[in-house]
mmCIF file with all atom_site columns, C-alpha atoms in Angstrom:
data_model
loop_
_atom_site.group_PDB
_atom_site.id
_atom_site.type_symbol
_atom_site.label_atom_id
_atom_site.label_alt_id
_atom_site.label_comp_id
_atom_site.label_asym_id
_atom_site.label_entity_id
_atom_site.label_seq_id
_atom_site.pdbx_PDB_ins_code
_atom_site.Cartn_x
_atom_site.Cartn_y
_atom_site.Cartn_z
_atom_site.occupancy
_atom_site.B_iso_or_equiv
_atom_site.pdbx_formal_charge
_atom_site.auth_seq_id
_atom_site.auth_comp_id
_atom_site.auth_asym_id
_atom_site.auth_atom_id
_atom_site.pdbx_PDB_model_num
ATOM 1   C CA . MET A 1 1   ? 81.059  152.898 92.043 1.00 55.00 ? 703 MET A CA 1
ATOM 2   C CA . SER A 1 2   ? 82.926  155.026 94.404 1.00 57.00 ? 704 SER A CA 1
ATOM 3   C CA . SER A 1 3   ? 85.670  156.970 94.126 1.00 57.00 ? 705 SER A CA 1
ATOM 4   C CA . VAL A 1 4   ? 87.540  154.798 96.699 1.00 55.00 ? 706 VAL A CA 1
ATOM 5   C CA . SER A 1 5   ? 86.734  151.592 95.100 1.00 60.00 ? 707 SER A CA 1
ATOM 6   C CA . ARG A 1 6   ? 87.918  152.828 91.512 1.00 60.00 ? 708 ARG A CA 1
ATOM 7   C CA . VAL A 1 7   ? 91.402  154.150 93.243 1.00 60.00 ? 709 VAL A CA 1
ATOM 8   C CA . SER A 1 8   ? 92.137  150.675 94.547 1.00 70.00 ? 710 SER A CA 1
ATOM 9   C CA . VAL A 1 9   ? 91.520  148.683 91.473 1.00 59.00 ? 711 VAL A CA 1
ATOM 10  C CA . ALA A 1 10  ? 93.978  150.830 89.879 1.00 62.00 ? 712 ALA A CA 1
ATOM 11  C CA . ASN A 1 11  ? 96.268  150.956 92.466 1.00 68.00 ? 713 ASN A CA 1
ATOM 12  C CA . ARG A 1 12  ? 96.175  147.022 92.708 1.00 67.00 ? 714 ARG A CA 1
ATOM 13  C CA . LEU A 1 13  ? 96.555  146.777 88.582 1.00 64.00 ? 715 LEU A CA 1
ATOM 14  C CA . THR A 1 14  ? 99.691  149.383 88.900 1.00 77.00 ? 716 THR A CA 1
ATOM 15  C CA . ARG A 1 15  ? 101.329 147.170 91.762 1.00 75.00 ? 717 ARG A CA 1
ATOM 16  C CA . ARG A 1 16  ? 100.717 143.670 89.773 1.00 75.00 ? 718 ARG A CA 1
ATOM 17  C CA . HIS A 1 17  ? 102.029 145.451 86.751 1.00 70.00 ? 719 HIS A CA 1
ATOM 18  C CA . LEU A 1 18  ? 105.224 146.471 88.637 1.00 70.00 ? 720 LEU A CA 1
ATOM 19  C CA . ILE A 1 19  ? 105.541 143.123 90.108 1.00 77.00 ? 721 ILE A CA 1
ATOM 20  C CA . ALA A 1 20  ? 104.901 141.541 86.641 1.00 71.00 ? 722 ALA A CA 1
ATOM 21  C CA . VAL A 1 21  ? 107.796 144.035 85.410 1.00 67.00 ? 723 VAL A CA 1
ATOM 22  C CA . ALA A 1 22  ? 110.248 143.560 88.356 1.00 70.00 ? 724 ALA A CA 1
ATOM 23  C CA . ALA A 1 23  ? 109.957 139.861 87.765 1.00 70.00 ? 725 ALA A CA 1
ATOM 24  C CA . ALA A 1 24  ? 110.890 139.963 84.033 1.00 71.00 ? 726 ALA A CA 1
ATOM 25  C CA . ALA A 1 25  ? 113.519 141.854 85.136 1.00 70.00 ? 727 ALA A CA 1
ATOM 26  C CA . ALA A 1 26  ? 115.006 139.128 87.584 1.00 68.00 ? 728 ALA A CA 1
ATOM 27  C CA . LEU A 1 27  ? 114.557 136.492 84.789 1.00 68.00 ? 729 LEU A CA 1
ATOM 28  C CA . GLY A 1 28  ? 116.115 138.052 82.526 1.00 68.00 ? 730 GLY A CA 1
ATOM 29  C CA . ALA A 1 29  ? 119.366 139.293 84.725 1.00 63.00 ? 731 ALA A CA 1
ATOM 30  C CA . VAL A 1 30  ? 119.516 135.450 85.864 1.00 61.00 ? 732 VAL A CA 1
ATOM 31  C CA . GLY A 1 31  ? 119.773 134.321 81.768 1.00 64.00 ? 733 GLY A CA 1
ATOM 32  C CA . ALA A 1 32  ? 122.056 136.879 81.185 1.00 60.00 ? 734 ALA A CA 1
ATOM 33  C CA . PHE A 1 33  ? 124.179 135.908 83.979 1.00 59.00 ? 735 PHE A CA 1
ATOM 34  C CA . ARG A 1 34  ? 123.838 131.942 82.873 1.00 59.00 ? 736 ARG A CA 1
ATOM 35  C CA . GLY A 1 35  ? 125.125 132.614 79.542 1.00 55.00 ? 737 GLY A CA 1
ATOM 36  C CA . LEU A 1 36  ? 127.939 134.127 80.928 1.00 53.00 ? 738 LEU A CA 1
ATOM 37  C CA . ARG A 1 37  ? 128.964 131.764 83.334 1.00 50.00 ? 739 ARG A CA 1
ATOM 38  C CA . GLU A 1 38  ? 128.539 129.065 80.590 1.00 49.00 ? 740 GLU A CA 1
ATOM 39  C CA . LYS A 1 39  ? 130.922 131.057 78.199 1.00 49.00 ? 741 LYS A CA 1
ATOM 40  C CA . ASP A 1 40  ? 133.643 131.015 80.761 1.00 44.00 ? 742 ASP A CA 1
ATOM 41  C CA . GLU A 1 41  ? 133.366 127.281 81.460 1.00 47.00 ? 743 GLU A CA 1
ATOM 42  C CA . ARG A 1 42  ? 134.224 126.583 78.122 1.00 50.00 ? 744 ARG A CA 1
ATOM 43  C CA . GLU A 1 43  ? 136.905 128.949 78.003 1.00 52.00 ? 745 GLU A CA 1
ATOM 44  C CA . GLY A 1 44  ? 140.441 128.072 78.346 1.00 52.00 ? 746 GLY A CA 1
ATOM 45  C CA . LEU A 1 45  ? 139.708 124.533 77.228 1.00 58.00 ? 747 LEU A CA 1
ATOM 46  C CA . PRO A 1 46  ? 141.795 123.086 74.147 1.00 59.00 ? 748 PRO A CA 1
ATOM 47  C CA . GLY A 1 47  ? 139.981 123.705 70.848 1.00 61.00 ? 749 GLY A CA 1
ATOM 48  C CA . ALA A 1 48  ? 137.347 126.290 72.874 1.00 66.00 ? 750 ALA A CA 1
ATOM 49  C CA . PRO A 1 49  ? 137.190 129.910 71.841 1.00 62.00 ? 751 PRO A CA 1
ATOM 50  C CA . GLY A 1 50  ? 139.874 132.013 73.231 1.00 63.00 ? 752 GLY A CA 1
ATOM 51  C CA . GLY A 1 51  ? 141.267 128.987 73.977 1.00 70.00 ? 753 GLY A CA 1
ATOM 52  C CA . PRO A 1 52  ? 144.640 127.166 73.334 1.00 81.00 ? 754 PRO A CA 1
ATOM 53  C CA . GLY A 1 53  ? 145.190 125.026 70.151 1.00 88.00 ? 755 GLY A CA 1
ATOM 54  C CA . PHE A 1 54  ? 145.011 121.500 70.046 1.00 91.00 ? 756 PHE A CA 1
ATOM 55  C CA . ASP A 1 55  ? 147.347 118.203 68.896 1.00 93.00 ? 757 ASP A CA 1
ATOM 56  C CA . GLU A 1 56  ? 145.413 114.624 68.846 1.00 93.00 ? 758 GLU A CA 1
ATOM 57  C CA . THR A 1 57  ? 144.873 111.488 67.866 1.00 93.00 ? 759 THR A CA 1
ATOM 58  C CA . TYR A 1 58  ? 141.561 111.509 67.341 1.00 92.00 ? 760 TYR A CA 1
ATOM 59  C CA . ARG A 1 59  ? 140.186 107.490 65.955 1.00 90.00 ? 761 ARG A CA 1
ATOM 60  C CA . GLY A 1 60  ? 143.753 106.598 64.421 1.00 90.00 ? 762 GLY A CA 1
ATOM 61  C CA . ARG A 1 61  ? 143.800 110.673 62.631 1.00 90.00 ? 763 ARG A CA 1
ATOM 62  C CA . ARG A 1 62  ? 145.936 113.290 63.719 1.00 93.00 ? 764 ARG A CA 1
ATOM 63  C CA . ILE A 1 63  ? 143.780 116.115 64.198 1.00 94.00 ? 765 ILE A CA 1
ATOM 64  C CA . GLN A 1 64  ? 145.560 119.923 64.883 1.00 94.00 ? 766 GLN A CA 1
ATOM 65  C CA . GLY A 1 65  ? 143.984 123.268 64.947 1.00 93.00 ? 767 GLY A CA 1
ATOM 66  C CA . GLU A 1 66  ? 145.438 126.653 66.506 1.00 90.00 ? 768 GLU A CA 1
ATOM 67  C CA . PRO A 1 67  ? 143.615 130.176 66.851 1.00 88.00 ? 769 PRO A CA 1
ATOM 68  C CA . THR A 1 68  ? 143.939 132.539 63.466 1.00 82.00 ? 770 THR A CA 1
ATOM 69  C CA . THR A 1 69  ? 144.394 136.245 63.569 1.00 73.00 ? 771 THR A CA 1
ATOM 70  C CA . GLY A 1 70  ? 144.426 138.232 60.244 1.00 61.00 ? 772 GLY A CA 1
ATOM 71  C CA . GLU A 1 71  ? 142.793 139.345 57.251 1.00 51.00 ? 773 GLU A CA 1
ATOM 72  C CA . ARG A 1 72  ? 141.896 136.516 55.786 1.00 54.00 ? 774 ARG A CA 1
ATOM 73  C CA . GLU A 1 73  ? 140.017 134.696 58.386 1.00 49.00 ? 775 GLU A CA 1
ATOM 74  C CA . HIS A 1 74  ? 136.282 134.908 58.863 1.00 50.00 ? 776 HIS A CA 1
ATOM 75  C CA . GLY A 1 75  ? 136.594 137.753 61.884 1.00 52.00 ? 777 GLY A CA 1
ATOM 76  C CA . PRO A 1 76  ? 136.861 136.717 65.285 1.00 57.00 ? 778 PRO A CA 1
ATOM 77  C CA . GLY A 1 77  ? 136.844 133.164 66.510 1.00 59.00 ? 779 GLY A CA 1
ATOM 78  C CA . GLY A 1 78  ? 138.699 131.815 63.539 1.00 81.00 ? 780 GLY A CA 1
ATOM 79  C CA . TRP A 1 79  ? 140.778 128.391 63.370 1.00 88.00 ? 781 TRP A CA 1
ATOM 80  C CA . ARG A 1 80  ? 143.196 126.477 61.401 1.00 90.00 ? 782 ARG A CA 1
ATOM 81  C CA . VAL A 1 81  ? 142.371 123.081 61.461 1.00 91.00 ? 783 VAL A CA 1
ATOM 82  C CA . THR A 1 82  ? 143.897 119.850 59.537 1.00 92.00 ? 784 THR A CA 1
ATOM 83  C CA . VAL A 1 83  ? 143.284 116.465 59.766 1.00 90.00 ? 785 VAL A CA 1
ATOM 84  C CA . ASP A 1 84  ? 146.154 114.527 58.629 1.00 90.00 ? 786 ASP A CA 1
ATOM 85  C CA . GLY A 1 85  ? 147.368 117.479 57.182 1.00 90.00 ? 787 GLY A CA 1
ATOM 86  C CA . GLN A 1 86  ? 144.910 118.508 54.997 1.00 89.00 ? 788 GLN A CA 1
ATOM 87  C CA . PRO A 1 87  ? 142.923 121.609 55.860 1.00 91.00 ? 789 PRO A CA 1
ATOM 88  C CA . LEU A 1 88  ? 139.045 121.229 57.171 1.00 90.00 ? 790 LEU A CA 1
ATOM 89  C CA . GLY A 1 89  ? 136.905 124.288 56.757 1.00 88.00 ? 791 GLY A CA 1
ATOM 90  C CA . LEU A 1 90  ? 135.479 125.617 59.902 1.00 89.00 ? 792 LEU A CA 1
ATOM 91  C CA . MET A 1 91  ? 132.440 127.731 59.768 1.00 88.00 ? 793 MET A CA 1
ATOM 92  C CA . ARG A 1 92  ? 131.233 129.782 62.904 1.00 88.00 ? 794 ARG A CA 1
ATOM 93  C CA . ARG A 1 93  ? 127.923 130.305 63.190 1.00 88.00 ? 795 ARG A CA 1
ATOM 94  C CA . ALA A 1 94  ? 125.773 133.085 64.776 1.00 88.00 ? 796 ALA A CA 1
ATOM 95  C CA . ASP A 1 95  ? 125.085 131.410 68.002 1.00 88.00 ? 797 ASP A CA 1
ATOM 96  C CA . GLY A 1 96  ? 128.852 130.938 68.327 1.00 86.00 ? 798 GLY A CA 1
ATOM 97  C CA . SER A 1 97  ? 129.052 127.041 67.690 1.00 89.00 ? 799 SER A CA 1
ATOM 98  C CA . TYR A 1 98  ? 131.062 125.818 64.695 1.00 90.00 ? 800 TYR A CA 1
ATOM 99  C CA . LEU A 1 99  ? 130.128 123.505 61.778 1.00 89.00 ? 801 LEU A CA 1
ATOM 100 C CA . SER A 1 100 ? 132.853 121.693 59.412 1.00 89.00 ? 802 SER A CA 1
ATOM 101 C CA . MET A 1 101 ? 132.744 121.449 55.494 1.00 87.00 ? 803 MET A CA 1
ATOM 102 C CA . VAL A 1 102 ? 132.361 117.559 55.903 1.00 87.00 ? 804 VAL A CA 1
ATOM 103 C CA . ASP A 1 103 ? 129.007 118.123 58.084 1.00 81.00 ? 805 ASP A CA 1
ATOM 104 C CA . HIS A 1 104 ? 127.013 120.717 57.569 1.00 80.00 ? 806 HIS A CA 1
ATOM 105 C CA . TYR A 1 105 ? 123.718 119.316 59.542 1.00 85.00 ? 807 TYR A CA 1
ATOM 106 C CA . GLN A 1 106 ? 125.605 119.136 62.534 1.00 90.00 ? 808 GLN A CA 1
ATOM 107 C CA . SER A 1 107 ? 127.020 121.978 64.951 1.00 90.00 ? 809 SER A CA 1
ATOM 108 C CA . TYR A 1 108 ? 129.617 121.703 67.384 1.00 92.00 ? 810 TYR A CA 1
ATOM 109 C CA . ALA A 1 109 ? 130.589 123.914 70.342 1.00 91.00 ? 811 ALA A CA 1
ATOM 110 C CA . THR A 1 110 ? 134.472 123.844 69.600 1.00 90.00 ? 812 THR A CA 1
ATOM 111 C CA . PRO A 1 111 ? 136.450 123.808 66.589 1.00 91.00 ? 813 PRO A CA 1
ATOM 112 C CA . LEU A 1 112 ? 138.131 121.037 68.319 1.00 93.00 ? 814 LEU A CA 1
ATOM 113 C CA . ALA A 1 113 ? 134.610 118.997 68.997 1.00 93.00 ? 815 ALA A CA 1
ATOM 114 C CA . ALA A 1 114 ? 133.515 120.346 64.802 1.00 92.00 ? 816 ALA A CA 1
ATOM 115 C CA . ALA A 1 115 ? 137.179 118.572 63.795 1.00 92.00 ? 817 ALA A CA 1
ATOM 116 C CA . ARG A 1 116 ? 136.003 114.983 65.823 1.00 93.00 ? 818 ARG A CA 1
ATOM 117 C CA . GLY A 1 117 ? 132.706 115.431 64.065 1.00 92.00 ? 819 GLY A CA 1
ATOM 118 C CA . ALA A 1 118 ? 134.355 115.524 60.777 1.00 91.00 ? 820 ALA A CA 1
ATOM 119 C CA . VAL A 1 119 ? 136.622 112.558 61.684 1.00 91.00 ? 821 VAL A CA 1
ATOM 120 C CA . ASP A 1 120 ? 133.483 110.337 62.280 1.00 91.00 ? 822 ASP A CA 1
ATOM 121 C CA . GLU A 1 121 ? 131.983 111.527 59.169 1.00 88.00 ? 823 GLU A CA 1
ATOM 122 C CA . LEU A 1 122 ? 134.746 110.561 57.118 1.00 86.00 ? 824 LEU A CA 1
ATOM 123 C CA . GLY A 1 123 ? 134.992 106.980 58.657 1.00 80.00 ? 825 GLY A CA 1
ATOM 124 C CA . SER A 1 124 ? 138.424 105.048 58.259 1.00 72.00 ? 826 SER A CA 1
ATOM 125 C CA . TYR A 1 125 ? 138.734 105.478 54.277 1.00 68.00 ? 827 TYR A CA 1
ATOM 126 C CA . GLN A 1 126 ? 137.996 108.421 53.496 1.00 69.00 ? 828 GLN A CA 1
ATOM 127 C CA . THR A 1 127 ? 140.252 111.896 53.267 1.00 70.00 ? 829 THR A CA 1
ATOM 128 C CA . LEU A 1 128 ? 140.255 115.317 52.843 1.00 72.00 ? 830 LEU A CA 1
ATOM 129 C CA . SER A 1 129 ? 140.590 116.768 49.325 1.00 60.00 ? 831 SER A CA 1
ATOM 130 C CA . GLY A 1 130 ? 142.653 119.954 50.715 1.00 54.00 ? 832 GLY A CA 1
ATOM 131 C CA . ARG A 1 131 ? 140.423 122.073 49.079 1.00 53.00 ? 833 ARG A CA 1
ATOM 132 C CA . LEU A 1 132 ? 138.184 123.885 51.381 1.00 49.00 ? 834 LEU A CA 1
ATOM 133 C CA . HIS A 1 133 ? 135.754 125.623 48.806 1.00 46.00 ? 835 HIS A CA 1
#
């Protein structure tokens, strides 16, 4: 094998690697931008992280929620949510979604959605006990 053919093979491999690295970087940037854009679309909605509180009647139940601050709360994104005046325990998951103490198996994008899911799970006749844990 001549030295010319060895150089051209090395150049082709190098170019392929550079193209692959550039494509991976571009796809990573698109994914990061998409994640930021989706987060921005949720912000400002009632019950969304960083958004205003909520007070509504859903399926005949009054659900209220407000963002909280302070040492007692579970870090940023804490919410105080009630259903018919009784506290509903919410937990923020690592991916930013929420789950309620009524339904540990379903996660929701916002505290408002988690409160609605808890009302769905409680049905017409059950009420919250008022105890968080």
